[in-house]
Amino acid sequence: MKKIRIAIDGPAGSGKSSVSKMVATELDYRYVDTGALYRVVAFLLSEKGGTPQDEPLLREILSDISIDYKMEEGVNHIIANGRDVTAFIRTNEVSMLASTVSAIPFVRFALLGIQRAFAMEEGVVMEGRDIGTVIMPSAELKIFLIADVELRAERRRKELASRGKTPPSLAEMVEDIKQRDHQDSTRKVAPLKQADDAILLNNSHLNLVQTAKSIVKYAHERSE
Ligand code: DC
């Protein structure tokens, strides 16, 4: 069976990361979380006390950035400039800032090379917002994963709580997610958008295993 490339895109909290990780494990493919790249840039920017308007600082951060992934016991560790930043990049603040910096064209351009290198590999599950449209337009399988906004907000709250963080109220989380959806889908460069040849999968009423199973089934069909 030949190895294929799988693009999984969708809005915040649609389950992309958990589902993609499970699909990659099942197929023994490499898992690439592209949102982590924007999160690292956002985290480094806030750590230096900068704002998205601070172009020289952003360019300096991007000029010598190195980002690696290290899978350890099911946890995808993100290593930025040799430092494990996994614990710092999933806060609500970094999520919003990542969405804002990801709308800046030179930021997206600077992160293209890293992503295109992964896109050359066979046997990859890459997830993000523009994977099926920009990063891997020739992927053999493209999934656009969606779910109701309240469910997505609840999932994010649980995820934050599981990491010992106090999550915002459900209403606040719904507003944050809506704002991020709006920013991500209305930006000029590579907005969140379903590719014409992507399969739309609504997982509002499916659990993680059911969602991953249906994607693995499509993958088997496409790799015959
Ligand atoms: O998937 P995530 O929540 O970790 O992504 C964080 C932000 O990064 C998201 O709000 C938009 C941006 N992003 C992007 O613009 N393009 C991608 N391929 C992945 C993420």
mmCIF file of N, CA and C and ligand atoms in Angstrom, residues 9 12-13 16-17 33-36 38-39 90 95 98-99 102 108 115 127-131 135 156 180 184 187 190, ligand 1:
data_model
loop_
_atom_site.group_PDB
_atom_site.id
_atom_site.type_symbol
_atom_site.label_atom_id
_atom_site.label_comp_id
_atom_site.label_asym_id
_atom_site.label_seq_id
_atom_site.Cartn_x
_atom_site.Cartn_y
_atom_site.Cartn_z
ATOM 1 N N ASP A 9 -7.631 20.353 7.706
ATOM 2 C CA ASP A 9 -7.838 21.761 8.049
ATOM 3 C C ASP A 9 -9.165 21.922 8.773
ATOM 4 N N ALA A 12 -10.647 26.502 14.930
ATOM 5 C CA ALA A 12 -10.128 26.224 16.275
ATOM 6 C C ALA A 12 -11.054 25.278 17.029
ATOM 7 N N GLY A 13 -10.463 24.294 17.670
ATOM 8 C CA GLY A 13 -11.228 23.397 18.525
ATOM 9 C C GLY A 13 -12.036 22.346 17.778
ATOM 10 N N LYS A 16 -8.830 18.868 15.318
ATOM 11 C CA LYS A 16 -7.782 18.538 14.336
ATOM 12 C C LYS A 16 -6.566 17.857 14.957
ATOM 13 N N SER A 17 -6.060 18.441 16.052
ATOM 14 C CA SER A 17 -4.808 17.922 16.619
ATOM 15 C C SER A 17 -4.962 16.496 17.125
ATOM 16 N N ASP A 33 1.933 19.460 13.247
ATOM 17 C CA ASP A 33 0.997 20.463 13.761
ATOM 18 C C ASP A 33 1.504 21.846 13.329
ATOM 19 N N THR A 34 0.901 22.428 12.279
ATOM 20 C CA THR A 34 1.432 23.702 11.778
ATOM 21 C C THR A 34 1.001 24.893 12.640
ATOM 22 N N GLY A 35 -0.096 24.751 13.380
ATOM 23 C CA GLY A 35 -0.512 25.835 14.276
ATOM 24 C C GLY A 35 0.577 26.129 15.305
ATOM 25 N N ALA A 36 1.335 25.078 15.658
ATOM 26 C CA ALA A 36 2.402 25.245 16.655
ATOM 27 C C ALA A 36 3.452 26.251 16.175
ATOM 28 N N TYR A 38 2.945 29.023 14.374
ATOM 29 C CA TYR A 38 2.432 30.376 14.638
ATOM 30 C C TYR A 38 2.380 30.640 16.140
ATOM 31 N N ARG A 39 2.095 29.574 16.898
ATOM 32 C CA ARG A 39 2.066 29.723 18.358
ATOM 33 C C ARG A 39 3.456 30.044 18.900
ATOM 34 N N ARG A 90 0.072 26.904 24.577
ATOM 35 C CA ARG A 90 -1.351 26.551 24.445
ATOM 36 C C ARG A 90 -2.271 27.421 25.298
ATOM 37 N N SER A 95 -3.018 31.711 21.946
ATOM 38 C CA SER A 95 -3.923 31.333 20.845
ATOM 39 C C SER A 95 -4.372 32.567 20.063
ATOM 40 N N ALA A 98 -1.435 34.177 18.262
ATOM 41 C CA ALA A 98 -1.015 33.354 17.114
ATOM 42 C C ALA A 98 -1.930 33.644 15.922
ATOM 43 N N SER A 99 -3.223 33.774 16.196
ATOM 44 C CA SER A 99 -4.171 34.066 15.127
ATOM 45 C C SER A 99 -3.850 35.431 14.501
ATOM 46 N N SER A 102 -0.548 35.331 12.525
ATOM 47 C CA SER A 102 -0.650 34.468 11.341
ATOM 48 C C SER A 102 -1.290 35.198 10.157
ATOM 49 N N ARG A 108 3.757 34.482 7.524
ATOM 50 C CA ARG A 108 3.380 33.261 6.808
ATOM 51 C C ARG A 108 4.482 32.842 5.839
ATOM 52 N N GLN A 115 7.266 24.213 6.409
ATOM 53 C CA GLN A 115 6.081 23.410 6.101
ATOM 54 C C GLN A 115 6.200 22.688 4.761
ATOM 55 N N GLU A 127 -1.748 19.183 9.796
ATOM 56 C CA GLU A 127 -3.002 19.878 10.124
ATOM 57 C C GLU A 127 -2.792 21.367 10.327
ATOM 58 N N GLY A 128 -3.815 22.156 9.947
ATOM 59 C CA GLY A 128 -3.723 23.613 10.098
ATOM 60 C C GLY A 128 -4.945 24.306 9.547
ATOM 61 N N ARG A 129 -4.706 25.392 8.799
ATOM 62 C CA ARG A 129 -5.817 26.159 8.222
ATOM 63 C C ARG A 129 -5.736 26.208 6.694
ATOM 64 N N ASP A 130 -4.501 26.137 6.169
ATOM 65 C CA ASP A 130 -4.291 26.329 4.724
ATOM 66 C C ASP A 130 -3.505 25.167 4.124
ATOM 67 N N ILE A 131 -3.588 24.007 4.744
ATOM 68 C CA ILE A 131 -2.776 22.876 4.275
ATOM 69 C C ILE A 131 -3.289 22.364 2.925
ATOM 70 N N ILE A 135 -0.356 24.798 1.367
ATOM 71 C CA ILE A 135 0.876 24.070 1.722
ATOM 72 C C ILE A 135 0.997 22.743 0.958
ATOM 73 N N ARG A 156 -12.070 23.059 24.182
ATOM 74 C CA ARG A 156 -10.915 23.904 24.537
ATOM 75 C C ARG A 156 -10.844 24.123 26.045
ATOM 76 N N ARG A 180 -11.549 34.208 16.736
ATOM 77 C CA ARG A 180 -10.428 33.576 16.052
ATOM 78 C C ARG A 180 -10.878 33.018 14.686
ATOM 79 N N ASP A 184 -9.219 34.195 11.294
ATOM 80 C CA ASP A 184 -8.538 33.188 10.471
ATOM 81 C C ASP A 184 -9.186 33.037 9.093
ATOM 82 N N ARG A 187 -8.774 36.778 6.782
ATOM 83 C CA ARG A 187 -7.488 37.416 6.446
ATOM 84 C C ARG A 187 -7.239 37.289 4.941
ATOM 85 N N ALA A 190 -3.931 33.306 2.529
ATOM 86 C CA ALA A 190 -4.179 31.927 2.946
ATOM 87 C C ALA A 190 -5.208 31.797 4.071
HETATM 88 O O1 DC B 1 -4.423 25.144 15.106
HETATM 89 P P1 DC B 1 -4.046 26.149 16.211
HETATM 90 O O2 DC B 1 -5.202 26.562 17.062
HETATM 91 O O3 DC B 1 -2.894 25.659 17.017
HETATM 92 O O4 DC B 1 -3.542 27.452 15.385
HETATM 93 C C1 DC B 1 -3.197 28.654 16.029
HETATM 94 C C2 DC B 1 -3.360 29.817 15.055
HETATM 95 O O5 DC B 1 -2.392 29.717 14.011
HETATM 96 C C3 DC B 1 -4.712 29.865 14.333
HETATM 97 O O6 DC B 1 -5.650 30.686 15.017
HETATM 98 C C4 DC B 1 -4.399 30.407 12.969
HETATM 99 C C5 DC B 1 -2.950 30.088 12.755
HETATM 100 N N1 DC B 1 -2.721 29.028 11.771
HETATM 101 C C6 DC B 1 -2.661 29.396 10.451
HETATM 102 O O7 DC B 1 -2.873 30.558 10.134
HETATM 103 N N2 DC B 1 -2.350 28.487 9.500
HETATM 104 C C7 DC B 1 -2.132 27.204 9.827
HETATM 105 N N3 DC B 1 -1.820 26.322 8.853
HETATM 106 C C8 DC B 1 -2.213 26.793 11.179
HETATM 107 C C9 DC B 1 -2.534 27.729 12.142
#
